Amino acid sequence: QVQLVESGGGSVQAGGSLRLSCAASGYTYSTNCMGWFRQAPGEEREGVAQIPTNGGSTYYADSVKGRFTISQDNAKNTMYLQMNSLKPEDTAMYYCAASRVICPRTGLLPAGFIGYWGQGTQVTVSS
């Protein structure tokens, strides 16, 4: 089992920044792809960014490309999502995710391939 705990959400005005953290514990060596998803009320959960656990190319949704940066500190078993130039449409519950499946070379790993989820952290961006 892998446990994921997010932190760092909050409320900001448009144009502001937030950094989300995801602390992983348990059998983290079994995971190959980690990432962030988000879900707004009434919407489906969507992938935002992903990173291979052993290093390699990151991938972003078009809606966040150039504004969000995903990174990881393997020594701390922690993944981050730096979110800059936030927009009201970024408002959602953000979830940390981990999978045993290898990150695809192109495109984001679908939610159906995620084996482990965090509890979520709310991000609210006001105009």
Short mmCIF file of C-alpha atoms in Angstrom, two decimals:
data_model
loop_
_atom_site.label_atom_id
_atom_site.label_comp_id
_atom_site.label_asym_id
_atom_site.label_seq_id
_atom_site.Cartn_x
_atom_site.Cartn_y
_atom_site.Cartn_z
CA GLN A 1 0.00 0.00 0.00
CA VAL A 2 0.99 3.59 -0.64
CA GLN A 3 -0.33 6.49 1.38
CA LEU A 4 -0.46 9.98 -0.08
CA VAL A 5 -1.10 13.15 1.88
CA GLU A 6 -1.53 16.52 0.17
CA SER A 7 -1.02 19.94 1.65
CA GLY A 8 -0.68 23.52 0.49
CA GLY A 9 -4.09 24.33 -0.91
CA GLY A 10 -5.87 27.58 -0.13
CA SER A 11 -7.51 30.66 -1.53
CA VAL A 12 -5.72 33.17 -3.72
CA GLN A 13 -6.59 35.93 -6.11
CA ALA A 14 -6.15 35.53 -9.84
CA GLY A 15 -2.51 35.89 -10.82
CA GLY A 16 -1.31 34.51 -7.52
CA SER A 17 0.69 31.39 -6.74
CA LEU A 18 0.39 28.30 -4.59
CA ARG A 19 2.59 25.26 -4.05
CA LEU A 20 1.02 21.91 -3.35
CA SER A 21 2.94 19.12 -1.66
CA CYS A 22 2.27 15.39 -1.63
CA ALA A 23 4.03 13.27 0.98
CA ALA A 24 4.19 9.59 0.08
CA SER A 25 4.74 6.69 2.44
CA GLY A 26 4.49 2.92 2.38
CA TYR A 27 5.58 0.85 -0.60
CA THR A 28 6.57 3.87 -2.68
CA TYR A 29 9.15 1.80 -4.58
CA SER A 30 6.26 0.05 -6.30
CA THR A 31 5.09 3.21 -8.05
CA ASN A 32 6.32 4.30 -11.48
CA CYS A 33 4.24 7.35 -12.30
CA MET A 34 3.00 10.09 -10.03
CA GLY A 35 0.92 13.10 -10.79
CA TRP A 36 -1.73 15.62 -9.92
CA PHE A 37 -5.38 15.55 -10.87
CA ARG A 38 -8.11 18.06 -10.18
CA GLN A 39 -11.87 17.99 -10.02
CA ALA A 40 -14.19 20.96 -10.06
CA PRO A 41 -17.82 20.65 -8.89
CA GLY A 42 -19.91 18.92 -11.52
CA GLU A 43 -16.87 18.07 -13.60
CA GLU A 44 -14.91 14.91 -14.20
CA ARG A 45 -11.54 14.41 -12.57
CA GLU A 46 -8.82 15.49 -14.99
CA GLY A 47 -5.09 15.04 -15.13
CA VAL A 48 -2.98 18.13 -14.61
CA ALA A 49 0.64 17.00 -14.56
CA GLN A 50 2.68 13.84 -14.20
CA ILE A 51 6.26 12.81 -13.45
CA PRO A 52 8.04 9.46 -13.62
CA THR A 53 9.22 8.40 -10.17
CA ASN A 54 12.66 7.44 -11.50
CA GLY A 55 13.14 10.76 -13.29
CA GLY A 56 12.40 11.60 -16.87
CA SER A 57 10.14 13.87 -18.83
CA THR A 58 7.22 15.56 -17.17
CA TYR A 59 3.92 16.13 -18.93
CA TYR A 60 1.25 18.78 -18.49
CA ALA A 61 -2.30 19.38 -19.52
CA ASP A 62 -2.51 22.13 -22.12
CA SER A 63 -4.57 24.25 -19.74
CA VAL A 64 -1.69 24.54 -17.25
CA LYS A 65 1.36 24.32 -19.49
CA GLY A 66 3.76 27.18 -18.82
CA ARG A 67 2.09 28.03 -15.50
CA PHE A 68 2.41 24.86 -13.40
CA THR A 69 5.57 22.91 -12.60
CA ILE A 70 5.66 19.40 -11.18
CA SER A 71 8.73 18.20 -9.31
CA GLN A 72 9.78 15.63 -6.75
CA ASP A 73 12.29 15.18 -3.96
CA ASN A 74 12.94 11.46 -3.77
CA ALA A 75 14.97 11.83 -0.58
CA LYS A 76 11.85 13.19 1.11
CA ASN A 77 9.35 11.03 -0.82
CA THR A 78 7.54 14.23 -1.67
CA MET A 79 6.08 15.55 -4.90
CA TYR A 80 5.24 19.18 -5.55
CA LEU A 81 3.08 21.24 -7.85
CA GLN A 82 4.10 24.87 -8.19
CA MET A 83 1.16 26.81 -9.56
CA ASN A 84 1.76 30.31 -10.88
CA SER A 85 -0.46 32.81 -12.69
CA LEU A 86 -3.50 31.12 -11.25
CA LYS A 87 -6.86 31.66 -12.93
CA PRO A 88 -10.40 31.29 -11.57
CA GLU A 89 -10.82 28.24 -13.80
CA ASP A 90 -8.05 26.53 -11.82
CA THR A 91 -10.43 26.35 -8.87
CA ALA A 92 -10.87 22.68 -7.93
CA MET A 93 -10.02 19.95 -5.49
CA TYR A 94 -6.50 18.81 -6.30
CA TYR A 95 -5.52 15.19 -5.80
CA CYS A 96 -2.12 13.57 -5.59
CA ALA A 97 -1.97 10.28 -7.47
CA ALA A 98 0.40 7.37 -7.88
CA SER A 99 0.39 4.40 -10.21
CA ARG A 100 2.39 1.24 -10.79
CA VAL A 101 1.90 1.88 -14.49
CA ILE A 102 4.73 3.64 -16.31
CA CYS A 103 3.98 7.19 -17.35
CA PRO A 104 3.07 7.33 -21.04
CA ARG A 105 5.55 9.14 -23.29
CA THR A 106 2.84 11.44 -24.55
CA GLY A 107 -0.39 12.28 -22.83
CA LEU A 108 -1.42 12.03 -19.21
CA LEU A 109 -2.08 8.73 -17.51
CA PRO A 110 -5.87 8.34 -17.27
CA ALA A 111 -7.49 8.28 -13.84
CA GLY A 112 -8.48 4.66 -14.37
CA PHE A 113 -4.84 3.61 -14.17
CA ILE A 114 -4.24 5.31 -10.83
CA GLY A 115 -3.84 2.90 -7.95
CA TYR A 116 -3.44 5.34 -5.08
CA TRP A 117 -5.08 8.68 -4.33
CA GLY A 118 -4.60 11.33 -1.70
CA GLN A 119 -7.53 12.85 0.14
CA GLY A 120 -7.40 16.07 -1.87
CA THR A 121 -6.66 19.71 -1.12
CA GLN A 122 -8.89 22.58 -2.17
CA VAL A 123 -7.59 25.38 -4.38
CA THR A 124 -9.83 28.42 -4.85
CA VAL A 125 -8.90 31.28 -7.16
CA SER A 126 -10.99 34.43 -7.05
CA SER A 127 -11.19 37.03 -9.80
#
